[in-house]
Amino acid sequence: MDEPEEKIQPPGQSVQSTEGQDQKKSTQDQDGGSSDEWDTDLEADGATTPTQSLSRTDLYLQACRQMRTVPVSSFICHLDKTDLNWNHYGVGPQGVKALAIALQSDTVITHLELEDNSLRAEGIRPLMEMLHQNTTIQSLNLSNNQLGYKGAEIISKFLSNNCFIKYIKLSDNGFDASAAKYLADALRGNCMVKELDLSHNKFCKRGGEHLGHMLETNVGIEELNLSWSLHSVVDLCAGLEVTNITHSDTNLQRIFNTISYHSCLPPLFPFPLLNWILKRLYLKHNNFGHIQAKSLGKAVKLNSTLVLLDLSDNMIDDEAVTPLCQGLASNNTLIVIKLSYNPMTNPGAMTLLKTVVNNSESALKEVDISGVYVHEAFVELLQKARQRRPTLNVQYSVMDFVTRNLSALPIFKKFLEEQNLSIMDFCTALDKDGTMKVPTSVFRKAIKEANLPLDQRQRAYLVRQFDKKITGIVTYSNFANL
């Protein structure tokens, strides 16, 4: 009969007897310990480890041999780096277990990248167990690892007691509404995670509900990415509204108690702790239209912490912009709003810009409507707005003919300067009766005969600048300061 294999113990520990191991397992089971929760411990099968401590490299190489996996050279070559980037290495569950063994007591690496490594739920277990021991790693990228709802369940158990991870990426893992519930339940009382990326998943409506309820009580997450993950935002927005300082006394008590439990602060710590709430929300490519825009508009109106909102590549048209602007009209904290590549046209863009300009308390500095083609009136309004708010940066798209049209007036001004004329001089020569008015047709003919380097479209645009209401008369005294 073959001899039973011994288990490798972590460095610095002696091999326990089988009786001692059985007793320890029994105790854990009675106490509700991790034997059921973590059926993969960080001990590699093979031979007995010497009691003296091994270097991180030796420990990793030994673990690789015992896991029968090929070592990743970057782990050995960059021992002094705080960032460990293993994205797209395809190490699989066995490879990540070898890494987990080596990182248990590591005090150098703070940022761990493991995107696209086919880890699946099997590989997440040893990694989460390692993170229960490692107190240095603060940033973790587990995107695109086919984790599914089972992986979400494993991660949620870790997040429920997480004290160190602040930034976590879980994009593109096939998470559904069930996974959203696991994660949301774990994050309700978590105040350590600051940035959470759940993009490219499949949460749909129920998932949005779970995440929205989580936002009602979470006091840690400052950045949440749900791009390419939702189809409804109504319930999510309910959580955004709660982030405003309008909580009931009962809700405040629950939030403060949660903070106190996780951060050892005294109960009912001063009110400003409510500022520890969502600041950046990414909702790109979620098919949001009029209904969702209405919910978001209400949330933006009530929310007082959000500084960035990304709604790019959705279905927000001119109609949907209106309810969104109703929220922007009174919001004084949002700094960046992204609405690029939505089916909005010039009227919607004008509504948006007028809302920003008319809200004297608006904090907006960046408005991105790239892919939305605007007309001359939008650009003119923006130029006036920038005179009052020089820091306002608006990104938009414009057709070439619009750009050419906008150049007509500067070209006309340059012509007048070269002729040492003012607009009053130019028009007075056309005003035979001295009425300070010139028929638009006469003005148009004079512009054409001046041989300005303008095409027909540019000339038509230039004339409209002097007869905006199309009255057929140019009252040139109105342009004395041109």
Coordinates of C-alpha atoms in Angstrom, one line a residue:
M1 CA 0.0 0.0 0.0
D2 CA 1.3 3.5 -0.9
E3 CA 2.3 5.8 1.9
P4 CA -0.1 8.7 2.4
E5 CA 1.2 12.0 1.1
E6 CA 2.3 14.6 3.6
K7 CA 1.2 18.2 3.1
I8 CA 3.6 21.2 2.7
Q9 CA 3.3 23.6 5.6
P10 CA 3.9 27.3 5.3
P11 CA 7.6 28.2 6.0
G12 CA 8.6 28.4 9.6
Q13 CA 6.0 25.9 10.8
S14 CA 6.6 22.3 11.7
V15 CA 4.6 19.4 10.3
Q16 CA 1.7 18.6 12.5
S17 CA 0.6 15.1 13.3
T18 CA -2.4 13.6 11.6
E19 CA -4.2 13.6 14.9
G20 CA -3.5 17.3 15.4
Q21 CA -4.8 18.1 11.9
D22 CA -8.0 16.2 12.5
Q23 CA -8.5 18.0 15.9
K24 CA -7.9 21.4 14.2
K25 CA -10.4 20.6 11.4
S26 CA -13.0 19.4 13.9
T27 CA -12.5 22.7 15.9
Q28 CA -12.9 24.8 12.8
D29 CA -16.1 22.9 11.8
Q30 CA -17.6 23.5 15.2
D31 CA -16.7 27.2 15.2
G32 CA -18.1 27.8 11.7
G33 CA -14.5 28.3 10.4
S34 CA -13.2 28.2 6.9
S35 CA -13.2 24.5 6.3
D36 CA -16.5 24.7 4.4
E37 CA -15.8 28.1 3.1
W38 CA -12.3 27.5 1.8
D39 CA -11.8 23.9 0.8
T40 CA -8.4 24.9 -0.8
D41 CA -5.8 25.9 1.6
L42 CA -2.4 27.3 0.7
E43 CA -0.5 24.2 1.2
A44 CA 1.1 22.5 -1.8
D45 CA 1.1 18.7 -2.1
G46 CA 4.5 16.9 -2.5
A47 CA 7.3 16.7 0.1
T48 CA 7.9 18.1 3.5
T49 CA 9.1 21.7 3.6
P50 CA 12.1 22.5 5.8
T51 CA 11.3 24.6 8.8
Q52 CA 13.6 27.4 7.9
S53 CA 12.0 30.3 5.9
L54 CA 12.3 30.3 2.1
S55 CA 12.8 33.4 -0.1
R56 CA 9.7 34.5 -2.1
T57 CA 11.4 33.2 -5.3
D58 CA 12.3 29.8 -3.8
L59 CA 8.8 29.5 -2.3
Y60 CA 7.3 30.3 -5.7
L61 CA 9.5 28.0 -7.7
Q62 CA 8.8 25.1 -5.2
A63 CA 5.1 25.8 -5.4
C64 CA 5.3 25.7 -9.2
R65 CA 7.0 22.4 -9.2
Q66 CA 4.4 21.0 -6.8
M67 CA 1.5 22.4 -8.8
R68 CA 3.1 21.2 -12.0
T69 CA 2.9 24.6 -13.6
V70 CA 5.4 26.7 -15.5
P71 CA 6.8 29.6 -13.5
V72 CA 6.1 33.1 -14.8
S73 CA 9.5 34.9 -15.2
S74 CA 8.2 38.4 -14.5
F75 CA 7.5 37.3 -10.9
I76 CA 11.2 36.5 -10.4
C77 CA 12.7 39.3 -12.5
H78 CA 10.8 42.1 -10.8
L79 CA 11.1 41.3 -7.1
D80 CA 11.4 45.0 -6.1
K81 CA 8.3 46.2 -8.0
T82 CA 5.1 47.1 -6.2
D83 CA 3.0 46.3 -9.3
L84 CA 2.7 42.6 -10.5
N85 CA 1.2 42.5 -13.9
W86 CA 0.1 39.0 -15.0
N87 CA -2.6 40.1 -17.4
H88 CA -3.2 37.6 -20.3
Y89 CA -0.7 35.0 -19.1
G90 CA -3.3 32.2 -19.0
V91 CA -1.9 30.7 -15.8
G92 CA -5.1 28.9 -14.8
P93 CA -6.1 27.7 -11.3
Q94 CA -2.9 25.8 -10.6
G95 CA -0.7 28.7 -11.7
V96 CA -2.5 31.2 -9.5
K97 CA -2.4 28.8 -6.5
A98 CA 1.4 28.8 -6.8
L99 CA 1.3 32.5 -6.9
A100 CA -1.0 32.6 -3.8
I101 CA 1.4 30.5 -1.8
A102 CA 4.3 32.8 -2.6
L103 CA 2.4 36.0 -1.7
Q104 CA 0.9 35.0 1.7
S105 CA 3.5 36.9 3.6
D106 CA 4.7 39.3 0.9
T107 CA 5.1 42.9 1.9
V108 CA 6.1 44.5 -1.4
I109 CA 3.4 44.0 -4.0
T110 CA 0.4 46.4 -3.6
H111 CA -1.1 46.1 -7.1
L112 CA -2.0 42.7 -8.5
E113 CA -3.1 42.3 -12.1
L114 CA -4.6 38.9 -13.1
E115 CA -6.9 39.8 -16.0
D116 CA -7.6 37.1 -18.6
N117 CA -6.0 34.0 -16.9
S118 CA -8.9 31.5 -17.1
L119 CA -8.9 31.4 -13.2
R120 CA -12.6 30.4 -12.9
A121 CA -14.1 29.8 -9.4
E122 CA -11.5 27.1 -8.8
G123 CA -8.6 29.5 -9.0
I124 CA -10.3 32.3 -7.0
R125 CA -10.4 30.2 -3.8
P126 CA -6.7 30.1 -3.1
L127 CA -6.3 33.7 -4.1
M128 CA -9.0 34.8 -1.7
E129 CA -7.4 32.7 1.1
M130 CA -4.1 34.4 0.4
L131 CA -5.7 37.8 0.6
H132 CA -7.0 36.9 4.1
Q133 CA -3.3 36.6 5.1
N134 CA -1.7 39.3 2.9
T135 CA -2.1 42.8 4.3
T136 CA -0.2 44.7 1.6
I137 CA -2.1 44.2 -1.6
Q138 CA -4.7 47.0 -2.1
S139 CA -5.5 46.8 -5.8
L140 CA -6.8 43.7 -7.6
N141 CA -7.8 43.1 -11.2
L142 CA -9.7 39.8 -11.8
S143 CA -11.4 40.8 -15.1
N144 CA -12.2 38.3 -17.8
N145 CA -11.7 35.1 -15.8
Q146 CA -15.0 33.3 -16.3
L147 CA -15.8 33.5 -12.6
G148 CA -19.6 33.3 -13.0
Y149 CA -22.0 33.4 -10.0
K150 CA -19.9 30.8 -8.1
G151 CA -16.8 33.0 -8.3
A152 CA -18.9 36.0 -7.2
E153 CA -20.1 34.0 -4.2
I154 CA -16.5 33.2 -3.2
I155 CA -15.3 36.8 -3.7
S156 CA -18.3 38.1 -1.7
K157 CA -17.3 36.0 1.3
F158 CA -13.9 37.7 1.2
L159 CA -15.3 41.2 0.7
S160 CA -17.6 40.8 3.7
N161 CA -14.5 40.8 5.9
N162 CA -12.1 42.7 3.7
C163 CA -9.9 45.2 5.5
F164 CA -7.3 46.1 2.9
I165 CA -8.5 45.8 -0.8
K166 CA -9.5 49.3 -2.0
Y167 CA -9.6 48.9 -5.8
I168 CA -11.1 45.8 -7.5
K169 CA -11.9 45.1 -11.1
L170 CA -14.3 42.3 -11.9
S171 CA -15.2 43.2 -15.5
D172 CA -16.4 40.6 -18.0
N173 CA -16.9 37.6 -15.8
G174 CA -20.3 36.5 -16.8
F175 CA -21.9 37.8 -13.6
D176 CA -25.7 37.8 -13.6
A177 CA -28.4 39.0 -11.2
S178 CA -27.5 36.3 -8.7
A179 CA -23.9 37.3 -8.7
A180 CA -25.0 40.9 -8.3
K181 CA -26.9 39.9 -5.1
Y182 CA -23.8 38.1 -3.7
L183 CA -21.6 41.1 -4.3
A184 CA -24.2 43.7 -3.2
D185 CA -24.8 41.9 0.1
A186 CA -21.1 41.8 0.8
L187 CA -20.6 45.5 0.0
R188 CA -23.5 46.9 2.0
G189 CA -21.3 47.2 5.1
N190 CA -17.9 47.4 3.3
C191 CA -16.3 50.8 3.7
M192 CA -12.8 49.9 2.4
V193 CA -13.5 49.3 -1.3
K194 CA -13.2 52.7 -3.1
E195 CA -13.3 51.7 -6.7
L196 CA -15.3 48.8 -8.2
D197 CA -15.4 47.8 -11.8
L198 CA -18.3 45.5 -12.8
S199 CA -18.5 46.5 -16.4
H200 CA -19.2 44.0 -19.3
N201 CA -21.4 41.7 -17.2
K202 CA -25.1 40.7 -17.4
F203 CA -26.9 42.2 -14.4
C204 CA -30.0 43.4 -16.1
K205 CA -32.9 44.7 -14.1
R206 CA -32.7 42.5 -10.9
G207 CA -29.0 43.1 -10.8
G208 CA -29.6 46.9 -10.9
E209 CA -32.0 46.6 -8.0
H210 CA -29.5 44.7 -5.8
L211 CA -26.7 47.2 -6.6
G212 CA -29.0 50.2 -6.0
H213 CA -30.0 48.9 -2.6
M214 CA -26.3 48.4 -1.8
L215 CA -25.6 52.0 -2.7
E216 CA -28.2 53.1 -0.1
T217 CA -26.0 52.0 2.8
N218 CA -22.5 51.6 1.4
V219 CA -20.2 54.5 2.6
G220 CA -17.0 53.5 0.9
I221 CA -17.4 53.2 -2.9
E222 CA -16.3 56.4 -4.7
E223 CA -16.1 55.0 -8.2
L224 CA -18.5 52.4 -9.8
N225 CA -18.3 51.1 -13.4
L226 CA -21.4 49.4 -14.7
S227 CA -20.8 50.0 -18.4
W228 CA -22.1 47.3 -20.7
S229 CA -23.9 45.6 -17.8
L230 CA -27.4 47.0 -17.3
H231 CA -30.7 47.5 -19.1
S232 CA -32.5 49.4 -16.4
V233 CA -31.3 52.1 -14.1
V234 CA -34.4 53.0 -12.2
D235 CA -33.6 51.0 -9.0
L236 CA -29.9 52.0 -9.3
C237 CA -30.9 55.6 -9.2
A238 CA -32.8 55.1 -6.0
G239 CA -29.4 54.4 -4.4
L240 CA -27.9 57.5 -6.0
E241 CA -30.7 59.6 -4.5
V242 CA -30.0 58.3 -1.0
T243 CA -26.4 59.5 -1.3
N244 CA -27.7 63.0 -0.8
I245 CA -27.8 64.2 2.8
T246 CA -31.5 63.5 3.2
H247 CA -31.3 60.3 5.3
S248 CA -33.8 59.7 8.1
D249 CA -32.4 59.4 11.6
T250 CA -32.8 55.6 11.5
N251 CA -30.9 55.3 8.2
L252 CA -28.2 57.6 9.6
Q253 CA -27.9 55.4 12.7
R254 CA -27.5 52.3 10.5
I255 CA -24.8 53.9 8.3
F256 CA -22.8 55.3 11.2
N257 CA -23.0 52.0 13.1
T258 CA -21.7 50.2 9.9
I259 CA -18.8 52.7 9.7
S260 CA -18.0 52.3 13.3
Y261 CA -17.9 48.5 13.1
H262 CA -15.5 48.4 10.2
S263 CA -13.2 51.2 11.0
C264 CA -13.2 51.2 14.8
L265 CA -14.6 54.7 14.9
P266 CA -16.9 55.7 17.8
P267 CA -20.7 55.3 17.1
L268 CA -22.4 58.3 15.6
F269 CA -19.2 59.8 14.3
P270 CA -19.7 63.4 13.0
F271 CA -22.0 64.0 10.0
P272 CA -19.3 64.7 7.3
L273 CA -18.6 61.0 7.0
L274 CA -21.5 60.9 4.7
N275 CA -19.2 62.5 2.1
W276 CA -17.6 59.0 1.7
I277 CA -20.1 58.1 -1.1
L278 CA -20.1 57.6 -4.8
K279 CA -18.3 60.3 -6.9
R280 CA -17.8 58.7 -10.3
L281 CA -20.4 56.5 -12.1
Y282 CA -19.8 54.9 -15.5
L283 CA -22.9 53.7 -17.3
K284 CA -21.7 53.5 -20.9
H285 CA -23.5 51.4 -23.5
N286 CA -26.5 50.2 -21.5
N287 CA -29.3 51.1 -24.0
F288 CA -30.5 53.8 -21.7
G289 CA -33.2 56.0 -23.3
H290 CA -36.0 58.3 -22.2
I291 CA -37.2 56.3 -19.1
Q292 CA -33.7 55.8 -17.8
A293 CA -32.8 59.5 -18.4
K294 CA -35.8 60.5 -16.4
S295 CA -34.6 58.5 -13.4
L296 CA -31.1 59.7 -13.8
G297 CA -32.3 63.3 -14.0
K298 CA -34.1 62.9 -10.7
A299 CA -31.0 61.3 -9.1
V300 CA -28.7 64.0 -10.4
K301 CA -31.1 66.7 -9.0
L302 CA -31.0 65.1 -5.5
N303 CA -27.5 63.8 -5.4
S304 CA -24.8 66.1 -3.9
T305 CA -21.7 63.9 -4.2
L306 CA -21.4 62.7 -7.8
V307 CA -18.6 64.6 -9.8
L308 CA -18.5 62.4 -12.9
L309 CA -21.3 60.7 -14.9
D310 CA -20.6 58.7 -18.0
L311 CA -23.6 58.0 -20.2
S312 CA -21.7 57.6 -23.5
D313 CA -23.0 55.3 -26.3
N314 CA -26.6 54.9 -25.0
M315 CA -29.9 55.8 -26.6
I316 CA -30.3 59.3 -25.2
D317 CA -31.9 61.4 -28.0
D318 CA -33.2 65.0 -27.9
E319 CA -36.3 63.9 -26.0
A320 CA -34.3 62.1 -23.4
V321 CA -32.0 65.0 -22.8
T322 CA -34.8 67.1 -21.4
P323 CA -35.5 65.2 -18.2
L324 CA -31.7 64.8 -17.7
C325 CA -31.3 68.5 -18.0
Q326 CA -34.0 69.1 -15.4
G327 CA -31.6 67.5 -12.9
L328 CA -28.6 69.4 -14.2
A329 CA -30.4 72.7 -13.8
S330 CA -30.0 72.6 -10.1
N331 CA -27.0 70.3 -9.6
N332 CA -23.9 72.1 -8.2
T333 CA -21.4 69.3 -7.7
L334 CA -21.2 67.4 -11.1
I335 CA -17.9 68.4 -12.8
V336 CA -17.8 66.0 -15.8
I337 CA -20.7 64.6 -17.9
K338 CA -20.1 62.3 -20.9
L339 CA -22.8 61.9 -23.5
S340 CA -20.8 61.0 -26.5
Y341 CA -22.1 58.9 -29.3
N342 CA -25.8 59.2 -28.4
P343 CA -28.5 59.8 -31.0
M344 CA -28.8 63.4 -29.9
T345 CA -28.8 66.1 -32.5
N346 CA -28.3 69.9 -32.5
P347 CA -31.5 70.7 -30.6
G348 CA -30.6 68.3 -27.8
A349 CA -27.1 69.7 -27.7
M350 CA -28.5 73.3 -27.5
T351 CA -30.8 72.3 -24.6
L352 CA -27.9 70.8 -22.7
L353 CA -25.6 73.8 -23.2
K354 CA -28.3 76.3 -22.3
T355 CA -28.9 74.3 -19.1
V356 CA -25.3 74.5 -18.2
V357 CA -25.0 78.2 -19.0
N358 CA -28.2 79.2 -17.2
N359 CA -27.2 77.3 -14.0
S360 CA -25.0 79.8 -12.2
E361 CA -24.2 77.3 -9.5
S362 CA -23.2 74.6 -12.0
A363 CA -19.7 73.1 -11.3
L364 CA -19.5 71.5 -14.8
K365 CA -16.1 71.9 -16.4
E366 CA -16.2 69.1 -19.0
V367 CA -19.1 68.2 -21.3
D368 CA -18.4 65.5 -23.8
I369 CA -20.9 65.1 -26.7
S370 CA -18.4 63.8 -29.2
G371 CA -20.2 62.2 -32.2
V372 CA -23.1 64.7 -31.8
Y373 CA -23.0 67.0 -34.8
V374 CA -23.8 70.6 -33.8
H375 CA -24.7 73.6 -35.9
E376 CA -23.4 77.2 -35.9
A377 CA -25.7 78.4 -33.2
F378 CA -24.3 75.9 -30.7
V379 CA -20.7 77.0 -31.4
E380 CA -21.7 80.7 -31.1
L381 CA -23.4 80.1 -27.8
L382 CA -20.4 78.1 -26.5
Q383 CA -18.1 81.0 -27.4
K384 CA -20.2 83.4 -25.4
A385 CA -20.4 80.9 -22.5
R386 CA -16.6 80.6 -22.4
Q387 CA -16.2 84.3 -22.0
R388 CA -18.0 83.9 -18.6
R389 CA -16.6 80.4 -17.8
P390 CA -13.2 80.1 -19.4
T391 CA -12.6 76.6 -17.8
L392 CA -15.7 75.1 -19.5
N393 CA -14.5 72.4 -22.0
V394 CA -17.1 71.0 -24.4
Q395 CA -16.2 68.3 -26.8
Y396 CA -18.5 68.0 -29.8
S397 CA -18.5 67.1 -33.5
V398 CA -19.1 69.5 -36.4
M399 CA -19.4 69.1 -40.2
D400 CA -16.8 70.9 -42.4
F401 CA -19.4 73.2 -43.9
V402 CA -20.3 74.5 -40.4
T403 CA -16.7 75.3 -39.7
R404 CA -16.4 77.1 -43.0
N405 CA -19.6 79.1 -42.2
L406 CA -18.2 80.1 -38.9
S407 CA -15.2 81.5 -40.5
A408 CA -17.3 83.9 -42.7
L409 CA -17.6 86.6 -40.1
P410 CA -13.9 86.8 -39.2
I411 CA -13.1 87.0 -42.9
F412 CA -15.5 89.9 -43.3
K413 CA -14.0 91.6 -40.2
K414 CA -10.5 91.2 -41.7
F415 CA -11.7 92.7 -45.0
L416 CA -13.1 95.8 -43.2
E417 CA -9.8 96.3 -41.3
E418 CA -7.8 96.1 -44.5
Q419 CA -10.1 98.7 -46.1
N420 CA -9.9 100.8 -43.0
L421 CA -13.7 100.6 -42.7
S422 CA -16.1 99.9 -39.9
I423 CA -19.4 98.1 -40.4
M424 CA -21.1 101.5 -40.0
D425 CA -19.0 102.9 -42.9
F426 CA -19.8 99.8 -45.0
C427 CA -23.6 100.0 -44.4
T428 CA -23.8 103.8 -44.6
A429 CA -22.6 103.7 -48.1
L430 CA -25.6 101.5 -48.9
D431 CA -28.2 103.5 -46.9
K432 CA -29.3 106.1 -49.4
D433 CA -32.0 107.5 -47.2
G434 CA -30.0 107.6 -43.9
T435 CA -32.5 105.4 -42.0
M436 CA -29.8 103.3 -40.4
K437 CA -31.4 100.4 -42.2
V438 CA -30.5 98.5 -45.3
P439 CA -32.6 96.0 -47.2
T440 CA -31.1 92.5 -46.8
S441 CA -31.0 92.0 -50.5
V442 CA -28.9 95.1 -50.9
F443 CA -26.6 94.0 -48.2
R444 CA -26.3 90.5 -49.7
K445 CA -25.4 92.1 -53.1
A446 CA -22.7 94.3 -51.6
I447 CA -21.1 91.3 -49.8
K448 CA -21.0 89.5 -53.1
E449 CA -19.5 92.4 -55.0
A450 CA -16.8 92.9 -52.4
N451 CA -15.2 89.8 -53.8
L452 CA -14.6 88.3 -50.4
P453 CA -13.1 84.8 -50.3
L454 CA -16.4 83.3 -49.4
D455 CA -18.5 80.6 -51.1
Q456 CA -22.3 80.9 -51.6
R457 CA -23.1 79.0 -48.3
Q458 CA -20.7 81.2 -46.4
R459 CA -22.2 84.4 -47.8
A460 CA -25.7 83.2 -46.9
Y461 CA -24.6 82.5 -43.4
L462 CA -22.9 85.9 -43.1
V463 CA -26.1 87.7 -44.2
R464 CA -28.1 85.7 -41.6
Q465 CA -25.8 87.1 -38.9
F466 CA -27.1 90.6 -39.7
D467 CA -30.7 89.5 -40.2
K468 CA -31.1 86.7 -37.7
K469 CA -34.9 87.0 -37.6
I470 CA -35.2 87.1 -41.4
T471 CA -37.1 90.4 -41.5
G472 CA -35.6 91.4 -44.8
I473 CA -33.9 94.4 -43.2
V474 CA -30.4 94.9 -41.7
T475 CA -30.5 97.4 -38.9
Y476 CA -26.8 98.1 -38.9
S477 CA -26.8 100.4 -35.9
N478 CA -27.2 97.2 -33.9
F479 CA -23.7 96.1 -35.1
A480 CA -21.8 99.3 -34.4
N481 CA -19.4 97.5 -32.1
L482 CA -18.7 94.7 -34.5

